Short mmCIF file of C-alpha atoms and ligand atoms in Angstrom, two decimals:
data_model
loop_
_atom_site.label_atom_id
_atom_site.label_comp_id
_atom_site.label_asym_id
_atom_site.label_seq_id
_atom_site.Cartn_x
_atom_site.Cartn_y
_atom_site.Cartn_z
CA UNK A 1 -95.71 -14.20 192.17
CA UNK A 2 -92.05 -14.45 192.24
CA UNK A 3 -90.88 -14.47 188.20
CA UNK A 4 -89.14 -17.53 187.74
CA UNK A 5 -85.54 -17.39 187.57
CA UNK A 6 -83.16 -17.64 184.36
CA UNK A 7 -81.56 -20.86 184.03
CA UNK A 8 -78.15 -19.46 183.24
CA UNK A 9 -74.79 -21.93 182.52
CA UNK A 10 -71.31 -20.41 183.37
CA UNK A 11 -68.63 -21.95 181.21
CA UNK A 12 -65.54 -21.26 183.44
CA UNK A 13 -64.85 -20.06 187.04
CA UNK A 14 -65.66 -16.36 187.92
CA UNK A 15 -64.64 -14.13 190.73
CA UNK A 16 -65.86 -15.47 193.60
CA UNK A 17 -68.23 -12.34 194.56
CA UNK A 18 -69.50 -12.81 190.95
CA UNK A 19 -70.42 -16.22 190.99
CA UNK A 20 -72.16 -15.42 194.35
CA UNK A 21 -73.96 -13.00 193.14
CA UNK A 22 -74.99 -14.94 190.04
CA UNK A 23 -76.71 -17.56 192.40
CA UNK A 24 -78.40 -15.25 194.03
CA UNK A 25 -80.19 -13.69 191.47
CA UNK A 26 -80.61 -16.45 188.77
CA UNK A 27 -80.84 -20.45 188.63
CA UNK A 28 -76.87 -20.50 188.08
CA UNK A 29 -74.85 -23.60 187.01
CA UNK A 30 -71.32 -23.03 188.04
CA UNK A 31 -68.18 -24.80 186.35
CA UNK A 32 -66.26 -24.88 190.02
CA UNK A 33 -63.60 -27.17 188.34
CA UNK A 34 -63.11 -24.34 185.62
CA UNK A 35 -61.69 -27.28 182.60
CA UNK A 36 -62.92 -25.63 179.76
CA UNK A 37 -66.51 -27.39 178.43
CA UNK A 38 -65.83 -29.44 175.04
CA UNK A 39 -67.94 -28.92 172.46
CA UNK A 40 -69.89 -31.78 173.56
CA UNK A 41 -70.53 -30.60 176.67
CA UNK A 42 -71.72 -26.74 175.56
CA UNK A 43 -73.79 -28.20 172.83
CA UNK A 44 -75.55 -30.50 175.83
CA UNK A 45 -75.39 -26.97 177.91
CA UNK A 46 -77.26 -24.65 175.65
CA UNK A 47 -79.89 -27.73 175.56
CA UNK A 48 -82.00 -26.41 178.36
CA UNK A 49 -80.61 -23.08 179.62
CA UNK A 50 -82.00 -19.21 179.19
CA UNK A 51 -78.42 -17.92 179.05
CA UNK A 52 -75.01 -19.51 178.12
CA UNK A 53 -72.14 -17.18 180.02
CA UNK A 54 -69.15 -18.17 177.67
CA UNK A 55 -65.46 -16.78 177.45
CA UNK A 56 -63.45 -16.55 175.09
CA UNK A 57 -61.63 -20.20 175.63
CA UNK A 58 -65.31 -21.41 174.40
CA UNK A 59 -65.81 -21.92 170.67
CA UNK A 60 -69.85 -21.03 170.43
CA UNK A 61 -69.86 -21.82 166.89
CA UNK A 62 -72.58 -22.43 164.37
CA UNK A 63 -72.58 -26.34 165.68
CA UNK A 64 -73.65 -25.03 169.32
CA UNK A 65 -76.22 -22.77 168.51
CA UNK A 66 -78.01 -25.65 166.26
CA UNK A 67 -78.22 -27.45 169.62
CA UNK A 68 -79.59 -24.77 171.55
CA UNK A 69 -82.87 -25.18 172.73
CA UNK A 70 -85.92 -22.87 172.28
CA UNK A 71 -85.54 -21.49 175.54
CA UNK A 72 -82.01 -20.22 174.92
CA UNK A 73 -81.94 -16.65 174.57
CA UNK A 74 -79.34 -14.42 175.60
CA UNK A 75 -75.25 -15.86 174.78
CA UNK A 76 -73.86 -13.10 177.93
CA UNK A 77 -70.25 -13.87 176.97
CA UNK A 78 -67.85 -12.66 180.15
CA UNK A 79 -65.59 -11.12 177.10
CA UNK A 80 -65.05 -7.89 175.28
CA UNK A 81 -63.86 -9.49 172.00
CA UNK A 82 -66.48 -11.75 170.53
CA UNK A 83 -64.79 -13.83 168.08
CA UNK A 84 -65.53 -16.99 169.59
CA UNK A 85 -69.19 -17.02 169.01
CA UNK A 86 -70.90 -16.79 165.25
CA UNK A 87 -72.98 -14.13 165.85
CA UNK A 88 -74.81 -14.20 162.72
CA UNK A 89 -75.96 -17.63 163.53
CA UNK A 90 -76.87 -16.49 166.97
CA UNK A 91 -78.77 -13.57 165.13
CA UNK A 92 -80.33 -15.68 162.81
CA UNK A 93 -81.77 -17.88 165.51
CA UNK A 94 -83.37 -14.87 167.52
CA UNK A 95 -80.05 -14.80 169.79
CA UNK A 96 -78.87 -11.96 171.69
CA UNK A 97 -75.30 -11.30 172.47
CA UNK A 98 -73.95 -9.31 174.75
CA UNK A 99 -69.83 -8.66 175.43
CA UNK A 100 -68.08 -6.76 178.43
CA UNK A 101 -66.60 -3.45 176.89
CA UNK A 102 -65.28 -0.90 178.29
CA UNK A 103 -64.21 -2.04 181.45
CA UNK A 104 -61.32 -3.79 180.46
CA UNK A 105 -59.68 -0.76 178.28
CA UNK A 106 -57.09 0.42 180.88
CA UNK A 107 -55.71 -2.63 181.60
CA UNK A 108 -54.95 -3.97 178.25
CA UNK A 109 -53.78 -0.85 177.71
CA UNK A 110 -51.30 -0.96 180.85
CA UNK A 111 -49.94 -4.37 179.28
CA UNK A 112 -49.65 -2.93 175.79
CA UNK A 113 -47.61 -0.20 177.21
CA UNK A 114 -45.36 -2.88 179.24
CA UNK A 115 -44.83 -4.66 176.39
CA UNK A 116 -43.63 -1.89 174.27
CA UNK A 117 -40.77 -0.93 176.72
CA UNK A 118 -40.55 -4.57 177.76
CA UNK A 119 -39.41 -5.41 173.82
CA UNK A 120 -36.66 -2.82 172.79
CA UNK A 121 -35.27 -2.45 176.34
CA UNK A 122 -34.74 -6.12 176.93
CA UNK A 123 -36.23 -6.07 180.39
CA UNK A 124 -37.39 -10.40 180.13
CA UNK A 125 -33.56 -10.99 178.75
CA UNK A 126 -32.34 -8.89 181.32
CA UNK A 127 -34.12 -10.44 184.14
CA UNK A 128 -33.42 -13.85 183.27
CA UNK A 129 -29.89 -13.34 182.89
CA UNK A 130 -30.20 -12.17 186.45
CA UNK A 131 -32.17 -14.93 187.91
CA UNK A 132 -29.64 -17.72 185.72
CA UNK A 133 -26.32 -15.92 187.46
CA UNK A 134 -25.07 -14.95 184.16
CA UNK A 135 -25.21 -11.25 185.07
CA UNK A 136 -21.58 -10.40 186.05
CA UNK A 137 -21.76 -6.63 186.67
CA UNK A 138 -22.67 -3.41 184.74
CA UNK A 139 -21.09 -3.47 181.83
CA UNK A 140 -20.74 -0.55 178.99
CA UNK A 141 -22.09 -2.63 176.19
CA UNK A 142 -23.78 -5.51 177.77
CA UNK A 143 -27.82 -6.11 177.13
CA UNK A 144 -28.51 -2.84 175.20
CA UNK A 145 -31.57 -2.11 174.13
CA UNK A 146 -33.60 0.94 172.04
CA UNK A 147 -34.44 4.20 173.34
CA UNK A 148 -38.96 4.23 173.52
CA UNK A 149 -38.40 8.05 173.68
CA UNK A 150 -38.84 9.89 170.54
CA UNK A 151 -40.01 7.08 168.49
CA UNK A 152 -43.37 6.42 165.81
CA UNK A 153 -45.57 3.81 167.20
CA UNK A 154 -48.70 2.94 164.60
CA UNK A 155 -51.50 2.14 166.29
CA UNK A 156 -54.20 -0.46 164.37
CA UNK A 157 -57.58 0.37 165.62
CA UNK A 158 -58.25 3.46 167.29
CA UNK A 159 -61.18 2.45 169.55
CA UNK A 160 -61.15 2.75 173.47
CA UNK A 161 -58.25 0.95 173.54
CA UNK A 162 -55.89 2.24 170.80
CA UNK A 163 -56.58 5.39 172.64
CA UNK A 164 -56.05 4.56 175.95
CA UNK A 165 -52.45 3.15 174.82
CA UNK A 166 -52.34 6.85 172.97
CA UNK A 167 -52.54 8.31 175.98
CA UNK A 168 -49.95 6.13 177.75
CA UNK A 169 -47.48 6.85 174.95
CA UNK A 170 -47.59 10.08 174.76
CA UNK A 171 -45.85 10.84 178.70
CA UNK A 172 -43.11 8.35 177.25
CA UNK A 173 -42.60 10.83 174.55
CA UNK A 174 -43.77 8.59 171.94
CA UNK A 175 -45.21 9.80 168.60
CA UNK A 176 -48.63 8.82 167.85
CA UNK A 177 -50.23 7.30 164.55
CA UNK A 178 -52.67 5.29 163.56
CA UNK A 179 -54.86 3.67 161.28
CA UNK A 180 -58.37 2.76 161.62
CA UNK A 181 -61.49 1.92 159.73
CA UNK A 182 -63.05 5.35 159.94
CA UNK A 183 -60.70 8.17 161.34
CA UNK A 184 -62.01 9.09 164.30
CA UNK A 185 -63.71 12.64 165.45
CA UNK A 186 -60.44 15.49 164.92
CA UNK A 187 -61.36 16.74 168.29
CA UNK A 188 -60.13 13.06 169.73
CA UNK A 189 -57.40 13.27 167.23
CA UNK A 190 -55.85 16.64 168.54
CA UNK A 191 -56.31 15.37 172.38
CA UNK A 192 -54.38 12.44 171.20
CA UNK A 193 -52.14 14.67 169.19
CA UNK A 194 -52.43 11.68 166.51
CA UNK A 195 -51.77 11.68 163.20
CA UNK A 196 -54.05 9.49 160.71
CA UNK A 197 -52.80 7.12 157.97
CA UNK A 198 -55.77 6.06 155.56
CA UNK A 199 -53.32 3.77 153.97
CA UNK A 200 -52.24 0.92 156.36
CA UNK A 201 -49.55 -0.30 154.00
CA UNK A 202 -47.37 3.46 154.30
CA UNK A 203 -47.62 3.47 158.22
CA UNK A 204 -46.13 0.12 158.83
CA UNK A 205 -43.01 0.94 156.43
CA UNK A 206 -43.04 4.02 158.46
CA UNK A 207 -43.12 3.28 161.83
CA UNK A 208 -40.47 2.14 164.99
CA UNK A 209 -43.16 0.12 166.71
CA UNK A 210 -46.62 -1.05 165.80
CA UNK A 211 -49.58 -2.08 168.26
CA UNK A 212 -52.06 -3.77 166.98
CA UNK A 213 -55.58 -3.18 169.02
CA UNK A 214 -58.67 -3.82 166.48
CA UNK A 215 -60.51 -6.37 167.32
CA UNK A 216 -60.57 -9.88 165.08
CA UNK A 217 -63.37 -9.84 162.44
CA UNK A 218 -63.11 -11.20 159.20
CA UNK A 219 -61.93 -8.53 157.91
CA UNK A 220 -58.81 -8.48 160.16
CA UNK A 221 -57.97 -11.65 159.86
CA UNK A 222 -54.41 -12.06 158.98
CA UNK A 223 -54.39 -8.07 158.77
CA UNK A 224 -50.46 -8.45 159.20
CA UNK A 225 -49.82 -10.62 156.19
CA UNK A 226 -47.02 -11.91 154.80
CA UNK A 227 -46.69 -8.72 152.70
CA UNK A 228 -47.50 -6.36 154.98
CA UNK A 229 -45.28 -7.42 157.77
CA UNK A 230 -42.31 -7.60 155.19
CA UNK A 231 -43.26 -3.13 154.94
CA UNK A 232 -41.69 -2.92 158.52
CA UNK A 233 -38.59 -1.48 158.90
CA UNK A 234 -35.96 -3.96 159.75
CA UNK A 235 -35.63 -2.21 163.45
CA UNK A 236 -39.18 -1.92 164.04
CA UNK A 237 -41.15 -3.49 166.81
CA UNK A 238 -44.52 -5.22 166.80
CA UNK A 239 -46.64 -5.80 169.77
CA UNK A 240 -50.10 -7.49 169.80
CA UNK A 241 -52.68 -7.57 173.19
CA UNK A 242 -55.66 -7.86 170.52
CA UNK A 243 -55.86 -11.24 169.10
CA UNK A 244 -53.34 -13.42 167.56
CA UNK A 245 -55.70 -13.89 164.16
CA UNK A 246 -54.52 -10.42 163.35
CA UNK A 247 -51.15 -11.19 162.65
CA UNK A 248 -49.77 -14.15 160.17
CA UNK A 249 -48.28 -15.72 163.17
CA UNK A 250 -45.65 -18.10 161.33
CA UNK A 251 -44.36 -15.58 159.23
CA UNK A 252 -43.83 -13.10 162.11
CA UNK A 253 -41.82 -16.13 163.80
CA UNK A 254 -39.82 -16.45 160.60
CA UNK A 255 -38.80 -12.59 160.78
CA UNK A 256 -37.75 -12.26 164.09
CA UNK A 257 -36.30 -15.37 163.81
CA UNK A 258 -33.93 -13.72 160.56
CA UNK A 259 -33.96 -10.25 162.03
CA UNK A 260 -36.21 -8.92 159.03
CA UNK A 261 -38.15 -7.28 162.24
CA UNK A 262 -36.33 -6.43 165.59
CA UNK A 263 -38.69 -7.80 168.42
CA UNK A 264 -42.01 -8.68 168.94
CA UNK A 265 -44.57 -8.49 172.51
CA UNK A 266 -47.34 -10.92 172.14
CA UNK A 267 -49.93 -11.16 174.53
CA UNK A 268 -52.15 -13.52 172.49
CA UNK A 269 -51.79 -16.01 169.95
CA UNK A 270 -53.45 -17.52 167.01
CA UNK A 271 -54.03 -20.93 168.34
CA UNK A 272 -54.06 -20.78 172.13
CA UNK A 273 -53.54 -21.74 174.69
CA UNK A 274 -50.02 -22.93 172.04
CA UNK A 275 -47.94 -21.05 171.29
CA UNK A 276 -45.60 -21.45 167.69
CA UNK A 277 -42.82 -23.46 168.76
CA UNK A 278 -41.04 -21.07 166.74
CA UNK A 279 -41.94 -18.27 168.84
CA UNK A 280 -40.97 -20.66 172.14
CA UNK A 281 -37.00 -20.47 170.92
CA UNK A 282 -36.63 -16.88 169.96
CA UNK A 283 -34.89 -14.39 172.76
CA UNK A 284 -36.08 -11.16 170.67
CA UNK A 285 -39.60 -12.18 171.49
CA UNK A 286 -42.24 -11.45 174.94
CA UNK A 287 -44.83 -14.13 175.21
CA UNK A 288 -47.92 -13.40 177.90
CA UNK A 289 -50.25 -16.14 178.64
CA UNK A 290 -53.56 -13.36 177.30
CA UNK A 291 -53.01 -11.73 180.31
CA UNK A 292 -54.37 -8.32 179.11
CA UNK A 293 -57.38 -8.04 181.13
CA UNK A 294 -56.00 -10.19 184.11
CA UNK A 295 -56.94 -7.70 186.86
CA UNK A 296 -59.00 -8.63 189.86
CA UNK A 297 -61.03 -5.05 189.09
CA UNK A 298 -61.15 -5.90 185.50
CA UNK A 299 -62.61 -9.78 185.85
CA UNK A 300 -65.05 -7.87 188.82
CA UNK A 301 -65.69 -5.38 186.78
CA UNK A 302 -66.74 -7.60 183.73
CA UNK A 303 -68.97 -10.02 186.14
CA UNK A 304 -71.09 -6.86 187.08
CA UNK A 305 -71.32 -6.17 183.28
CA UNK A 306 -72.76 -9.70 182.53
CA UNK A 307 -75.22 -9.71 185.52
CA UNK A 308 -76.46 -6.54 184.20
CA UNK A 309 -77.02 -7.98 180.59
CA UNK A 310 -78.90 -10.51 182.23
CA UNK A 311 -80.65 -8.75 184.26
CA UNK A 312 -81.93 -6.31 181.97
CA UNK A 313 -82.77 -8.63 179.06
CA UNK A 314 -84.45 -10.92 182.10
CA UNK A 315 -86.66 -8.13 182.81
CA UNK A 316 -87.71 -7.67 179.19
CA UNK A 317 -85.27 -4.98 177.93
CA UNK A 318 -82.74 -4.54 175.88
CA UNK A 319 -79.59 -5.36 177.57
CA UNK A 320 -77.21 -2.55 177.40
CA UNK A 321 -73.89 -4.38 176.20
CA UNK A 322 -75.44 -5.70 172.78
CA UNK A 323 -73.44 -7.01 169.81
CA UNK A 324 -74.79 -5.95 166.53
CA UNK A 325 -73.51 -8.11 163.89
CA UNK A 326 -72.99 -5.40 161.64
CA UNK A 327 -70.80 -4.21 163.90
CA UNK A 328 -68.54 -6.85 162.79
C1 DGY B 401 -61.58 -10.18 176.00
O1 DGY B 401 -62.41 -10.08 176.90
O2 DGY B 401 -61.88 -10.15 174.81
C2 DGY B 401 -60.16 -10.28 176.37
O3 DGY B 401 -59.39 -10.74 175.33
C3 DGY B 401 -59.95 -11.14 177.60
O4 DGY B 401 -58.69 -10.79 178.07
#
């Protein structure tokens, strides 16, 4: 006899070949109109399925795992960050979680990389002066920006993708440093040729640009306060494809908008999908709509990783992508 087939909800629309495959294998309720569930809806959701599929647009907090049923089991979140979902209610009520790492390092790292030569060279300025006919030929002294090569950039949280963005830096001739919970292995540290700052607080005030790539905990919530964005050197650069919790948005807005800090690349935002209408008027800013993972092989690549969960933790075992909440 046939096992009977997870009842699994999908909060948004997948790949195509993802979703297929989804149906396929398990008793799949699709969102083909893709508006983000209210909390309404995902609390009536979790009601009767085996497995919730969430991203990060859905808010799976302690509300929505109250309402889960008895059958729900596994929250397979099509995500690598996992600050959407309370995972130590999830834990508590004999919840697994499972997240999509890994497979979306590169490309975040790709857009972390445009954004740092995107900033200080002006290329979003540039264009739209272009596009707006208010480019009237080369000029000497028009539209100058900063030189990427030979500069510090301070890296916050030197997991797979602080490192990947390590990597990238270095062929632009970038200097490497970082700070991170734990300093990592010195064997990854020489390959990276990266030099480690336990104190957070002396690399800002030392650095030309900053990336910020931990992921958004608690703990690194409003990492970037007030005070420690007012450490950055008055030319530095800050650029953010993490999550915009990290960073004390409004203040950040204030500095650019005063030239405390020289330019800023944000790929995510504290309260999306808005944006700080500060933010919205400043030139000396790059806004992305979180595109950082926005790949076709990336959003493939993280479908496969969430069938697998399922699969595996269908099948009785433990799913290889889980979230430990000490972890976090
Ligand atoms: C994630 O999966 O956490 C990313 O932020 C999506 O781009």
């Amino acid at each position: 006899m046939p096992k009977k087939k997870p009842a699994v909800v999908v909060t948004r629309r997948l790949p195509e070949a993802v979703e297929a495959r989804m149906t396929e294998l398990f008793d799949t309720r699709l969102n083909p109109g893709d508006r983000p569930m209210s909390q309404a809806a995902l609390a009536e959701a979790v009601r009767a399925a085996d497995v919730l599929v969430p991203t990060v647009t859905d808010r799976i907090g302690r509300k929505v795992i109250a309402a889960a049923g008895s059958r729900l089991k596994l929250i397979a979140s099509f995500s690598t960050g996992v600050d959407h979902i309370d995972l130590a209610a999830a834990h508590a009520r004999g919840i697994t979680v499972t997240n999509t790492p890994g497979v979306l390092t590169e490309d975040t790292a790709d857009m972390t990389m445009a954004l740092i030569l995107a900033v200080p060279r002006r290329l979003i300025e540039g264009e739209r002066a272009v596009r707006d006919g208010k480019w009237t030929g080369w000029s000497p002294t028009w539209m100058l920006g900063h030189r990427i090569w030979g500069k510090r950039l301070g890296i916050i949280g030197m997991g797979r993708i602080g490192r990947a963005v390590a990597r990238r830096a270095a062929g632009f001739g970038i200097s490497v440093h970082y700070h991170n919970r734990r300093r990592v292995h010195p064997d990854v540290e020489a390959e990276l040729k990266a030099t480690y700052w336990e104190s957070l607080d002396q690399m800002l005030a030392q650095m030309d640009i900053v990336s910020v790539n931990c992921p958004h905990t608690p703990a690194t919530y409003h990492l970037l306060s007030a005070r420690r964005l007012r450490l950055l050197k008055p030319d530095a650069y800050i650029v953010n494809t993490s999550r915009g919790e990290v960073i004390d948005e409004d203040v950040l807005a204030e500095m650019l908008r005063t030239g405390a800090i020289a330019g800023a690349g944000l790929d995510v935002f504290e309260h999306e999908p808005s944006v700080n209408p500060k933010l919205l008027r400043l030139d000396n800013v790059v806004l992305m709509p979180h595109m950082g993972s926005a790949t076709i092989e990336g959003r493939q690549a993280m479908g496969e990783k969430v069938i697998i969960n399922i699969r595996t933790f269908a099948d009785g075992h433990k799913p290889p992508d889980r979230v430990l909440v000490t972890e976090y």
